[in-house]
């Protein structure tokens, strides 16, 4: 059984920083679960363009509020604590944080560890060997 605590991740390579967010990667590919599990905090007042072309992601908001804009349609979806959204269609979207937000994120396939968004908001598909 794997047991890991958020506090243990601080300052480790499982804590990944980007300009608009910090992702604490509790479970990764190397843990062998078939998905990765992250506790992600989003900075207030930020908007991030995201397009997970290579992954499915489910996002469960547990703190704060903001909005997801689906770029293909312009649909705006308010997100607050208790809301989950799942990008089952690899939707390109904007995530806007009105307040600081805390999100529990699950990725399939699992992230390997160091992934951050490229200039198009995409995570590369890394293999654990690379
Ligand atoms: C909600 C979202 O997708 N934020 C970007 C970071 C990502 N969830 C991650 O790597 O934890």
mmCIF file of N, CA and C and ligand atoms in Angstrom:
data_model
loop_
_atom_site.group_PDB
_atom_site.id
_atom_site.type_symbol
_atom_site.label_atom_id
_atom_site.label_comp_id
_atom_site.label_asym_id
_atom_site.label_seq_id
_atom_site.Cartn_x
_atom_site.Cartn_y
_atom_site.Cartn_z
ATOM 1 N N UNK A 1 0.851 -1.198 0.000
ATOM 2 C CA UNK A 1 0.000 0.000 0.000
ATOM 3 C C UNK A 1 0.886 1.247 0.000
ATOM 4 N N UNK A 2 0.436 2.206 -0.754
ATOM 5 C CA UNK A 2 1.166 3.479 -0.810
ATOM 6 C C UNK A 2 0.502 4.454 0.164
ATOM 7 N N UNK A 3 1.293 5.074 0.999
ATOM 8 C CA UNK A 3 0.767 6.132 1.877
ATOM 9 C C UNK A 3 1.655 7.355 1.684
ATOM 10 N N UNK A 4 1.016 8.466 1.376
ATOM 11 C CA UNK A 4 1.793 9.681 1.110
ATOM 12 C C UNK A 4 1.014 10.850 1.682
ATOM 13 N N UNK A 5 1.721 11.841 2.155
ATOM 14 C CA UNK A 5 1.038 13.000 2.753
ATOM 15 C C UNK A 5 1.459 14.270 2.032
ATOM 16 N N UNK A 6 0.486 15.181 1.881
ATOM 17 C CA UNK A 6 0.746 16.435 1.175
ATOM 18 C C UNK A 6 1.969 17.142 1.763
ATOM 19 N N UNK A 7 2.074 17.161 3.073
ATOM 20 C CA UNK A 7 3.192 17.854 3.728
ATOM 21 C C UNK A 7 4.542 17.299 3.293
ATOM 22 N N UNK A 8 4.583 15.999 2.982
ATOM 23 C CA UNK A 8 5.856 15.371 2.604
ATOM 24 C C UNK A 8 6.316 15.807 1.214
ATOM 25 N N UNK A 9 5.376 16.353 0.399
ATOM 26 C CA UNK A 9 5.709 16.709 -0.978
ATOM 27 C C UNK A 9 6.354 18.093 -1.085
ATOM 28 N N UNK A 10 6.177 18.926 -0.047
ATOM 29 C CA UNK A 10 6.656 20.315 -0.113
ATOM 30 C C UNK A 10 8.157 20.333 -0.406
ATOM 31 N N UNK A 11 8.535 21.079 -1.434
ATOM 32 C CA UNK A 11 9.948 21.222 -1.779
ATOM 33 C C UNK A 11 10.537 20.034 -2.524
ATOM 34 N N UNK A 12 9.736 19.014 -2.801
ATOM 35 C CA UNK A 12 10.248 17.845 -3.527
ATOM 36 C C UNK A 12 9.948 18.001 -5.020
ATOM 37 N N UNK A 13 10.434 17.036 -5.828
ATOM 38 C CA UNK A 13 10.150 17.139 -7.260
ATOM 39 C C UNK A 13 8.712 16.745 -7.589
ATOM 40 N N UNK A 14 7.926 16.352 -6.588
ATOM 41 C CA UNK A 14 6.494 16.117 -6.801
ATOM 42 C C UNK A 14 5.673 17.408 -6.645
ATOM 43 N N UNK A 15 6.346 18.499 -6.303
ATOM 44 C CA UNK A 15 5.673 19.799 -6.230
ATOM 45 C C UNK A 15 6.114 20.595 -7.455
ATOM 46 N N UNK A 16 5.196 20.770 -8.408
ATOM 47 C CA UNK A 16 5.534 21.380 -9.692
ATOM 48 C C UNK A 16 4.896 22.763 -9.765
ATOM 49 N N UNK A 17 5.730 23.763 -10.064
ATOM 50 C CA UNK A 17 5.263 25.153 -10.075
ATOM 51 C C UNK A 17 5.123 25.648 -11.504
ATOM 52 N N UNK A 18 4.031 26.330 -11.787
ATOM 53 C CA UNK A 18 3.836 27.034 -13.054
ATOM 54 C C UNK A 18 3.407 28.450 -12.669
ATOM 55 N N UNK A 19 3.415 29.383 -13.636
ATOM 56 C CA UNK A 19 3.087 30.766 -13.246
ATOM 57 C C UNK A 19 1.733 30.897 -12.536
ATOM 58 N N UNK A 20 0.726 30.135 -12.973
ATOM 59 C CA UNK A 20 -0.624 30.323 -12.435
ATOM 60 C C UNK A 20 -1.036 29.271 -11.413
ATOM 61 N N UNK A 21 -0.222 28.246 -11.215
ATOM 62 C CA UNK A 21 -0.653 27.171 -10.315
ATOM 63 C C UNK A 21 0.536 26.401 -9.762
ATOM 64 N N UNK A 22 0.265 25.687 -8.683
ATOM 65 C CA UNK A 22 1.223 24.727 -8.119
ATOM 66 C C UNK A 22 0.497 23.396 -7.986
ATOM 67 N N UNK A 23 1.121 22.345 -8.506
ATOM 68 C CA UNK A 23 0.516 21.015 -8.516
ATOM 69 C C UNK A 23 1.317 20.094 -7.608
ATOM 70 N N UNK A 24 0.653 19.555 -6.596
ATOM 71 C CA UNK A 24 1.296 18.605 -5.687
ATOM 72 C C UNK A 24 0.877 17.216 -6.133
ATOM 73 N N UNK A 25 1.813 16.447 -6.657
ATOM 74 C CA UNK A 25 1.496 15.202 -7.358
ATOM 75 C C UNK A 25 1.615 14.012 -6.411
ATOM 76 N N UNK A 26 0.471 13.679 -5.841
ATOM 77 C CA UNK A 26 0.424 12.659 -4.779
ATOM 78 C C UNK A 26 0.694 11.265 -5.326
ATOM 79 N N UNK A 27 0.145 10.980 -6.502
ATOM 80 C CA UNK A 27 0.367 9.679 -7.158
ATOM 81 C C UNK A 27 0.773 9.932 -8.598
ATOM 82 N N UNK A 28 1.798 9.236 -9.047
ATOM 83 C CA UNK A 28 2.315 9.397 -10.403
ATOM 84 C C UNK A 28 2.413 8.043 -11.092
ATOM 85 N N UNK A 29 2.801 8.080 -12.359
ATOM 86 C CA UNK A 29 2.939 6.853 -13.159
ATOM 87 C C UNK A 29 3.733 5.780 -12.422
ATOM 88 N N UNK A 30 4.816 6.211 -11.789
ATOM 89 C CA UNK A 30 5.703 5.251 -11.124
ATOM 90 C C UNK A 30 5.019 4.539 -9.956
ATOM 91 N N UNK A 31 3.887 5.073 -9.490
ATOM 92 C CA UNK A 31 3.161 4.415 -8.405
ATOM 93 C C UNK A 31 2.298 3.259 -8.912
ATOM 94 N N UNK A 32 2.136 3.176 -10.241
ATOM 95 C CA UNK A 32 1.520 1.995 -10.835
ATOM 96 C C UNK A 32 0.012 1.874 -10.668
ATOM 97 N N UNK A 33 -0.666 2.997 -10.443
ATOM 98 C CA UNK A 33 -2.118 2.933 -10.231
ATOM 99 C C UNK A 33 -2.916 3.076 -11.526
ATOM 100 N N UNK A 34 -2.263 3.480 -12.602
ATOM 101 C CA UNK A 34 -2.977 3.674 -13.865
ATOM 102 C C UNK A 34 -3.553 5.064 -14.021
ATOM 103 N N UNK A 35 -3.397 5.899 -13.014
ATOM 104 C CA UNK A 35 -3.819 7.309 -13.085
ATOM 105 C C UNK A 35 -2.873 8.091 -12.197
ATOM 106 N N UNK A 36 -2.852 9.421 -12.343
ATOM 107 C CA UNK A 36 -2.149 10.231 -11.360
ATOM 108 C C UNK A 36 -3.157 11.108 -10.625
ATOM 109 N N UNK A 37 -2.800 11.473 -9.417
ATOM 110 C CA UNK A 37 -3.699 12.194 -8.511
ATOM 111 C C UNK A 37 -2.948 13.400 -7.964
ATOM 112 N N UNK A 38 -3.537 14.569 -8.171
ATOM 113 C CA UNK A 38 -2.837 15.813 -7.819
ATOM 114 C C UNK A 38 -3.724 16.677 -6.931
ATOM 115 N N UNK A 39 -3.103 17.420 -6.029
ATOM 116 C CA UNK A 39 -3.775 18.473 -5.265
ATOM 117 C C UNK A 39 -3.176 19.775 -5.783
ATOM 118 N N UNK A 40 -3.989 20.506 -6.541
ATOM 119 C CA UNK A 40 -3.487 21.667 -7.288
ATOM 120 C C UNK A 40 -4.101 22.943 -6.736
ATOM 121 N N UNK A 41 -3.265 23.943 -6.497
ATOM 122 C CA UNK A 41 -3.788 25.254 -6.082
ATOM 123 C C UNK A 41 -3.581 26.235 -7.242
ATOM 124 N N UNK A 42 -4.643 27.012 -7.511
ATOM 125 C CA UNK A 42 -4.639 27.966 -8.623
ATOM 126 C C UNK A 42 -4.600 29.365 -8.025
ATOM 127 N N UNK A 43 -3.750 30.210 -8.586
ATOM 128 C CA UNK A 43 -3.625 31.570 -8.034
ATOM 129 C C UNK A 43 -4.846 32.417 -8.391
ATOM 130 N N UNK A 44 -5.300 33.247 -7.447
ATOM 131 C CA UNK A 44 -6.463 34.096 -7.708
ATOM 132 C C UNK A 44 -6.184 35.090 -8.829
ATOM 133 N N UNK A 45 -7.221 35.376 -9.620
ATOM 134 C CA UNK A 45 -7.110 36.397 -10.664
ATOM 135 C C UNK A 45 -6.386 35.921 -11.909
ATOM 136 N N UNK A 46 -6.118 34.619 -12.020
ATOM 137 C CA UNK A 46 -5.386 34.108 -13.184
ATOM 138 C C UNK A 46 -6.336 33.409 -14.161
ATOM 139 N N UNK A 47 -5.928 33.407 -15.424
ATOM 140 C CA UNK A 47 -6.618 32.623 -16.460
ATOM 141 C C UNK A 47 -5.567 31.802 -17.180
ATOM 142 N N UNK A 48 -5.840 30.503 -17.315
ATOM 143 C CA UNK A 48 -4.887 29.576 -17.925
ATOM 144 C C UNK A 48 -5.567 28.869 -19.089
ATOM 145 N N UNK A 49 -4.904 28.890 -20.250
ATOM 146 C CA UNK A 49 -5.414 28.111 -21.389
ATOM 147 C C UNK A 49 -4.861 26.697 -21.281
ATOM 148 N N UNK A 50 -5.751 25.735 -21.396
ATOM 149 C CA UNK A 50 -5.388 24.327 -21.186
ATOM 150 C C UNK A 50 -5.981 23.488 -22.306
ATOM 151 N N UNK A 51 -5.187 22.562 -22.805
ATOM 152 C CA UNK A 51 -5.689 21.623 -23.822
ATOM 153 C C UNK A 51 -4.968 20.295 -23.647
ATOM 154 N N UNK A 52 -5.587 19.393 -22.934
ATOM 155 C CA UNK A 52 -4.960 18.094 -22.671
ATOM 156 C C UNK A 52 -5.234 17.158 -23.841
ATOM 157 N N UNK A 53 -4.443 17.307 -24.881
ATOM 158 C CA UNK A 53 -4.648 16.499 -26.094
ATOM 159 C C UNK A 53 -4.304 15.036 -25.847
ATOM 160 N N UNK A 54 -3.420 14.790 -24.897
ATOM 161 C CA UNK A 54 -2.892 13.433 -24.684
ATOM 162 C C UNK A 54 -3.430 12.763 -23.428
ATOM 163 N N UNK A 55 -4.250 13.463 -22.682
ATOM 164 C CA UNK A 55 -4.709 12.943 -21.395
ATOM 165 C C UNK A 55 -6.198 13.221 -21.213
ATOM 166 N N UNK A 56 -6.830 12.396 -20.375
ATOM 167 C CA UNK A 56 -8.144 12.728 -19.808
ATOM 168 C C UNK A 56 -7.882 13.294 -18.418
ATOM 169 N N UNK A 57 -8.629 14.331 -18.047
ATOM 170 C CA UNK A 57 -8.478 14.891 -16.711
ATOM 171 C C UNK A 57 -9.852 15.107 -16.085
ATOM 172 N N UNK A 58 -9.992 14.698 -14.835
ATOM 173 C CA UNK A 58 -11.150 15.074 -14.023
ATOM 174 C C UNK A 58 -10.666 16.026 -12.946
ATOM 175 N N UNK A 59 -11.450 17.068 -12.696
ATOM 176 C CA UNK A 59 -11.048 18.122 -11.756
ATOM 177 C C UNK A 59 -12.184 18.338 -10.750
ATOM 178 N N UNK A 60 -11.885 18.132 -9.492
ATOM 179 C CA UNK A 60 -12.875 18.302 -8.425
ATOM 180 C C UNK A 60 -12.449 19.497 -7.585
ATOM 181 N N UNK A 61 -13.262 20.548 -7.635
ATOM 182 C CA UNK A 61 -12.944 21.773 -6.892
ATOM 183 C C UNK A 61 -13.375 21.598 -5.432
ATOM 184 N N UNK A 62 -12.428 21.808 -4.526
ATOM 185 C CA UNK A 62 -12.778 21.682 -3.096
ATOM 186 C C UNK A 62 -12.693 23.022 -2.358
ATOM 187 N N UNK A 63 -12.131 24.045 -3.029
ATOM 188 C CA UNK A 63 -12.079 25.381 -2.415
ATOM 189 C C UNK A 63 -12.061 26.435 -3.494
ATOM 190 N N UNK A 64 -12.745 27.552 -3.223
ATOM 191 C CA UNK A 64 -12.650 28.711 -4.099
ATOM 192 C C UNK A 64 -13.687 28.696 -5.194
ATOM 193 N N UNK A 65 -13.589 29.725 -6.074
ATOM 194 C CA UNK A 65 -14.520 29.750 -7.197
ATOM 195 C C UNK A 65 -13.892 30.397 -8.416
ATOM 196 N N UNK A 66 -14.427 29.993 -9.559
ATOM 197 C CA UNK A 66 -13.914 30.482 -10.831
ATOM 198 C C UNK A 66 -14.822 30.020 -11.954
ATOM 199 N N UNK A 67 -14.228 29.849 -13.130
ATOM 200 C CA UNK A 67 -15.036 29.583 -14.319
ATOM 201 C C UNK A 67 -14.197 28.827 -15.337
ATOM 202 N N UNK A 68 -14.852 27.899 -16.029
ATOM 203 C CA UNK A 68 -14.230 27.232 -17.175
ATOM 204 C C UNK A 68 -14.948 27.723 -18.428
ATOM 205 N N UNK A 69 -14.189 28.148 -19.427
ATOM 206 C CA UNK A 69 -14.758 28.520 -20.724
ATOM 207 C C UNK A 69 -14.342 27.487 -21.749
ATOM 208 N N UNK A 70 -15.310 26.854 -22.396
ATOM 209 C CA UNK A 70 -15.029 25.881 -23.449
ATOM 210 C C UNK A 70 -14.783 26.672 -24.733
ATOM 211 N N UNK A 71 -13.572 26.586 -25.265
ATOM 212 C CA UNK A 71 -13.204 27.514 -26.345
ATOM 213 C C UNK A 71 -13.933 27.205 -27.654
ATOM 214 N N UNK A 72 -14.313 25.957 -27.903
ATOM 215 C CA UNK A 72 -14.991 25.633 -29.168
ATOM 216 C C UNK A 72 -16.390 26.243 -29.235
ATOM 217 N N UNK A 73 -17.021 26.429 -28.077
ATOM 218 C CA UNK A 73 -18.426 26.862 -28.058
ATOM 219 C C UNK A 73 -18.638 28.197 -27.369
ATOM 220 N N UNK A 74 -17.666 28.611 -26.562
ATOM 221 C CA UNK A 74 -17.843 29.830 -25.759
ATOM 222 C C UNK A 74 -18.625 29.590 -24.480
ATOM 223 N N UNK A 75 -19.067 28.359 -24.254
ATOM 224 C CA UNK A 75 -19.830 28.057 -23.035
ATOM 225 C C UNK A 75 -18.997 28.371 -21.793
ATOM 226 N N UNK A 76 -19.621 29.036 -20.829
ATOM 227 C CA UNK A 76 -18.947 29.377 -19.576
ATOM 228 C C UNK A 76 -19.600 28.596 -18.437
ATOM 229 N N UNK A 77 -18.778 27.893 -17.681
ATOM 230 C CA UNK A 77 -19.293 27.018 -16.633
ATOM 231 C C UNK A 77 -18.742 27.497 -15.298
ATOM 232 N N UNK A 78 -19.616 27.975 -14.408
ATOM 233 C CA UNK A 78 -19.122 28.391 -13.095
ATOM 234 C C UNK A 78 -18.627 27.187 -12.307
ATOM 235 N N UNK A 79 -17.523 27.352 -11.625
ATOM 236 C CA UNK A 79 -16.941 26.267 -10.837
ATOM 237 C C UNK A 79 -16.780 26.761 -9.406
ATOM 238 N N UNK A 80 -17.291 25.974 -8.479
ATOM 239 C CA UNK A 80 -17.168 26.311 -7.065
ATOM 240 C C UNK A 80 -16.936 25.027 -6.294
ATOM 241 N N UNK A 81 -16.635 25.149 -5.008
ATOM 242 C CA UNK A 81 -16.361 23.951 -4.198
ATOM 243 C C UNK A 81 -17.525 22.978 -4.327
ATOM 244 N N UNK A 82 -17.200 21.742 -4.620
ATOM 245 C CA UNK A 82 -18.222 20.707 -4.800
ATOM 246 C C UNK A 82 -18.481 20.381 -6.248
ATOM 247 N N UNK A 83 -17.965 21.195 -7.180
ATOM 248 C CA UNK A 83 -18.169 20.934 -8.617
ATOM 249 C C UNK A 83 -17.019 20.096 -9.164
ATOM 250 N N UNK A 84 -17.366 19.146 -10.008
ATOM 251 C CA UNK A 84 -16.347 18.379 -10.726
ATOM 252 C C UNK A 84 -16.581 18.579 -12.222
ATOM 253 N N UNK A 85 -15.493 18.731 -12.975
ATOM 254 C CA UNK A 85 -15.620 18.681 -14.432
ATOM 255 C C UNK A 85 -14.619 17.675 -14.964
ATOM 256 N N UNK A 86 -15.039 16.976 -16.008
ATOM 257 C CA UNK A 86 -14.230 15.903 -16.584
ATOM 258 C C UNK A 86 -14.093 16.168 -18.076
ATOM 259 N N UNK A 87 -12.867 16.277 -18.527
ATOM 260 C CA UNK A 87 -12.588 16.651 -19.921
ATOM 261 C C UNK A 87 -12.559 15.390 -20.775
ATOM 262 N N UNK A 88 -13.765 14.811 -20.957
ATOM 263 C CA UNK A 88 -13.844 13.532 -21.671
ATOM 264 C C UNK A 88 -13.706 13.704 -23.172
ATOM 265 N N UNK A 89 -13.767 14.961 -23.640
ATOM 266 C CA UNK A 89 -13.614 15.231 -25.067
ATOM 267 C C UNK A 89 -12.332 16.008 -25.367
ATOM 268 N N UNK A 90 -11.374 15.974 -24.439
ATOM 269 C CA UNK A 90 -10.112 16.703 -24.615
ATOM 270 C C UNK A 90 -10.379 18.177 -24.950
ATOM 271 N N UNK A 91 -11.392 18.752 -24.318
ATOM 272 C CA UNK A 91 -11.814 20.106 -24.667
ATOM 273 C C UNK A 91 -10.709 21.135 -24.375
ATOM 274 N N UNK A 92 -10.458 21.982 -25.350
ATOM 275 C CA UNK A 92 -9.567 23.131 -25.110
ATOM 276 C C UNK A 92 -10.372 24.152 -24.314
ATOM 277 N N UNK A 93 -9.795 24.680 -23.244
ATOM 278 C CA UNK A 93 -10.593 25.525 -22.363
ATOM 279 C C UNK A 93 -9.713 26.540 -21.636
ATOM 280 N N UNK A 94 -10.389 27.529 -21.082
ATOM 281 C CA UNK A 94 -9.738 28.481 -20.180
ATOM 282 C C UNK A 94 -10.215 28.189 -18.777
ATOM 283 N N UNK A 95 -9.295 28.178 -17.839
ATOM 284 C CA UNK A 95 -9.657 28.081 -16.432
ATOM 285 C C UNK A 95 -9.334 29.424 -15.790
ATOM 286 N N UNK A 96 -10.383 30.104 -15.329
ATOM 287 C CA UNK A 96 -10.205 31.418 -14.685
ATOM 288 C C UNK A 96 -10.529 31.280 -13.209
ATOM 289 N N UNK A 97 -9.609 31.725 -12.379
ATOM 290 C CA UNK A 97 -9.788 31.640 -10.933
ATOM 291 C C UNK A 97 -10.149 33.027 -10.414
ATOM 292 N N UNK A 98 -11.363 33.155 -9.911
ATOM 293 C CA UNK A 98 -11.752 34.446 -9.317
ATOM 294 C C UNK A 98 -11.069 34.590 -7.953
ATOM 295 N N UNK A 99 -11.125 33.536 -7.164
ATOM 296 C CA UNK A 99 -10.404 33.472 -5.888
ATOM 297 C C UNK A 99 -9.303 32.424 -6.053
ATOM 298 N N UNK A 100 -8.501 32.251 -5.030
ATOM 299 C CA UNK A 100 -7.636 31.077 -5.028
ATOM 300 C C UNK A 100 -8.519 29.837 -5.093
ATOM 301 N N UNK A 101 -8.067 28.844 -5.831
ATOM 302 C CA UNK A 101 -8.867 27.617 -5.946
ATOM 303 C C UNK A 101 -7.988 26.427 -5.584
ATOM 304 N N UNK A 102 -8.618 25.422 -5.015
ATOM 305 C CA UNK A 102 -7.911 24.165 -4.732
ATOM 306 C C UNK A 102 -8.658 23.043 -5.438
ATOM 307 N N UNK A 103 -7.941 22.315 -6.248
ATOM 308 C CA UNK A 103 -8.540 21.305 -7.122
ATOM 309 C C UNK A 103 -7.874 19.954 -6.892
ATOM 310 N N UNK A 104 -8.668 18.911 -6.854
ATOM 311 C CA UNK A 104 -8.146 17.550 -6.855
ATOM 312 C C UNK A 104 -8.269 17.050 -8.296
ATOM 313 N N UNK A 105 -7.136 16.715 -8.899
ATOM 314 C CA UNK A 105 -7.099 16.406 -10.332
ATOM 315 C C UNK A 105 -6.622 14.969 -10.531
ATOM 316 N N UNK A 106 -7.304 14.271 -11.444
ATOM 317 C CA UNK A 106 -6.933 12.896 -11.784
ATOM 318 C C UNK A 106 -6.633 12.845 -13.283
ATOM 319 N N UNK A 107 -5.490 12.291 -13.640
ATOM 320 C CA UNK A 107 -5.082 12.193 -15.043
ATOM 321 C C UNK A 107 -4.960 10.733 -15.466
ATOM 322 N N UNK A 108 -5.477 10.454 -16.656
ATOM 323 C CA UNK A 108 -5.316 9.162 -17.310
ATOM 324 C C UNK A 108 -4.913 9.436 -18.764
ATOM 325 N N UNK A 109 -3.762 8.926 -19.255
ATOM 326 C CA UNK A 109 -2.772 8.175 -18.502
ATOM 327 C C UNK A 109 -2.110 9.037 -17.415
ATOM 328 N N UNK A 110 -1.509 8.342 -16.471
ATOM 329 C CA UNK A 110 -0.868 9.023 -15.352
ATOM 330 C C UNK A 110 0.250 9.930 -15.838
ATOM 331 N N UNK A 111 0.390 11.088 -15.197
ATOM 332 C CA UNK A 111 1.571 11.899 -15.466
ATOM 333 C C UNK A 111 2.797 11.206 -14.866
ATOM 334 N N UNK A 112 3.920 11.455 -15.513
ATOM 335 C CA UNK A 112 5.192 10.866 -15.052
ATOM 336 C C UNK A 112 5.771 11.697 -13.902
ATOM 337 N N UNK A 113 5.585 13.017 -13.961
ATOM 338 C CA UNK A 113 6.086 13.828 -12.849
ATOM 339 C C UNK A 113 6.306 15.284 -13.186
ATOM 340 N N UNK A 114 7.166 15.585 -14.157
ATOM 341 C CA UNK A 114 7.572 16.983 -14.317
ATOM 342 C C UNK A 114 6.715 17.786 -15.298
ATOM 343 N N UNK A 115 5.629 17.218 -15.835
ATOM 344 C CA UNK A 115 4.914 17.886 -16.915
ATOM 345 C C UNK A 115 4.367 19.254 -16.500
ATOM 346 N N UNK A 116 4.597 20.232 -17.395
ATOM 347 C CA UNK A 116 3.896 21.514 -17.295
ATOM 348 C C UNK A 116 3.386 21.850 -18.687
ATOM 349 N N UNK A 117 2.472 22.822 -18.762
ATOM 350 C CA UNK A 117 1.857 23.171 -20.041
ATOM 351 C C UNK A 117 2.881 23.745 -21.003
ATOM 352 N N UNK A 118 2.788 23.360 -22.276
ATOM 353 C CA UNK A 118 3.587 24.042 -23.290
ATOM 354 C C UNK A 118 2.840 25.310 -23.714
ATOM 355 N N UNK A 119 3.337 25.969 -24.751
ATOM 356 C CA UNK A 119 2.742 27.257 -25.130
ATOM 357 C C UNK A 119 1.295 27.125 -25.608
ATOM 358 N N UNK A 120 0.861 25.896 -25.903
ATOM 359 C CA UNK A 120 -0.524 25.664 -26.308
ATOM 360 C C UNK A 120 -1.370 25.055 -25.192
ATOM 361 N N UNK A 121 -0.841 25.038 -23.981
ATOM 362 C CA UNK A 121 -1.598 24.490 -22.863
ATOM 363 C C UNK A 121 -1.664 22.980 -22.871
ATOM 364 N N UNK A 122 -0.718 22.347 -23.548
ATOM 365 C CA UNK A 122 -0.719 20.888 -23.701
ATOM 366 C C UNK A 122 0.331 20.288 -22.771
ATOM 367 N N UNK A 123 0.044 19.120 -22.205
ATOM 368 C CA UNK A 123 1.065 18.322 -21.536
ATOM 369 C C UNK A 123 1.587 17.299 -22.534
ATOM 370 N N UNK A 124 2.899 17.139 -22.657
ATOM 371 C CA UNK A 124 3.417 16.081 -23.528
ATOM 372 C C UNK A 124 3.096 14.725 -22.934
ATOM 373 N N UNK A 125 3.048 13.725 -23.825
ATOM 374 C CA UNK A 125 2.877 12.356 -23.351
ATOM 375 C C UNK A 125 4.267 11.807 -23.071
ATOM 376 N N UNK A 126 4.653 11.779 -21.806
ATOM 377 C CA UNK A 126 5.991 11.299 -21.445
ATOM 378 C C UNK A 126 5.905 9.822 -21.114
ATOM 379 N N UNK A 127 6.954 9.104 -21.412
ATOM 380 C CA UNK A 127 7.023 7.735 -20.913
ATOM 381 C C UNK A 127 7.908 7.757 -19.686
ATOM 382 N N UNK A 128 7.739 6.804 -18.803
ATOM 383 C CA UNK A 128 8.517 6.797 -17.561
ATOM 384 C C UNK A 128 9.984 6.533 -17.833
ATOM 385 N N UNK A 129 10.291 6.062 -19.044
ATOM 386 C CA UNK A 129 11.693 5.827 -19.392
ATOM 387 C C UNK A 129 12.393 7.115 -19.805
ATOM 388 N N UNK A 130 11.622 8.148 -20.224
ATOM 389 C CA UNK A 130 12.266 9.327 -20.812
ATOM 390 C C UNK A 130 12.828 10.250 -19.737
HETATM 391 C C1 LIG B 1 -7.109 22.417 -13.164
HETATM 392 C C2 LIG B 1 -5.868 22.248 -13.961
HETATM 393 O O1 LIG B 1 -5.848 21.526 -14.900
HETATM 394 N N1 LIG B 1 -4.807 22.936 -13.559
HETATM 395 C C3 LIG B 1 -3.518 22.779 -14.165
HETATM 396 C C4 LIG B 1 -2.609 21.875 -13.371
HETATM 397 C C5 LIG B 1 -2.973 20.418 -13.470
HETATM 398 N N2 LIG B 1 -4.249 20.104 -12.921
HETATM 399 C C6 LIG B 1 -1.925 19.598 -12.713
HETATM 400 O O2 LIG B 1 -0.891 19.317 -13.298
HETATM 401 O O3 LIG B 1 -2.160 19.266 -11.549
#
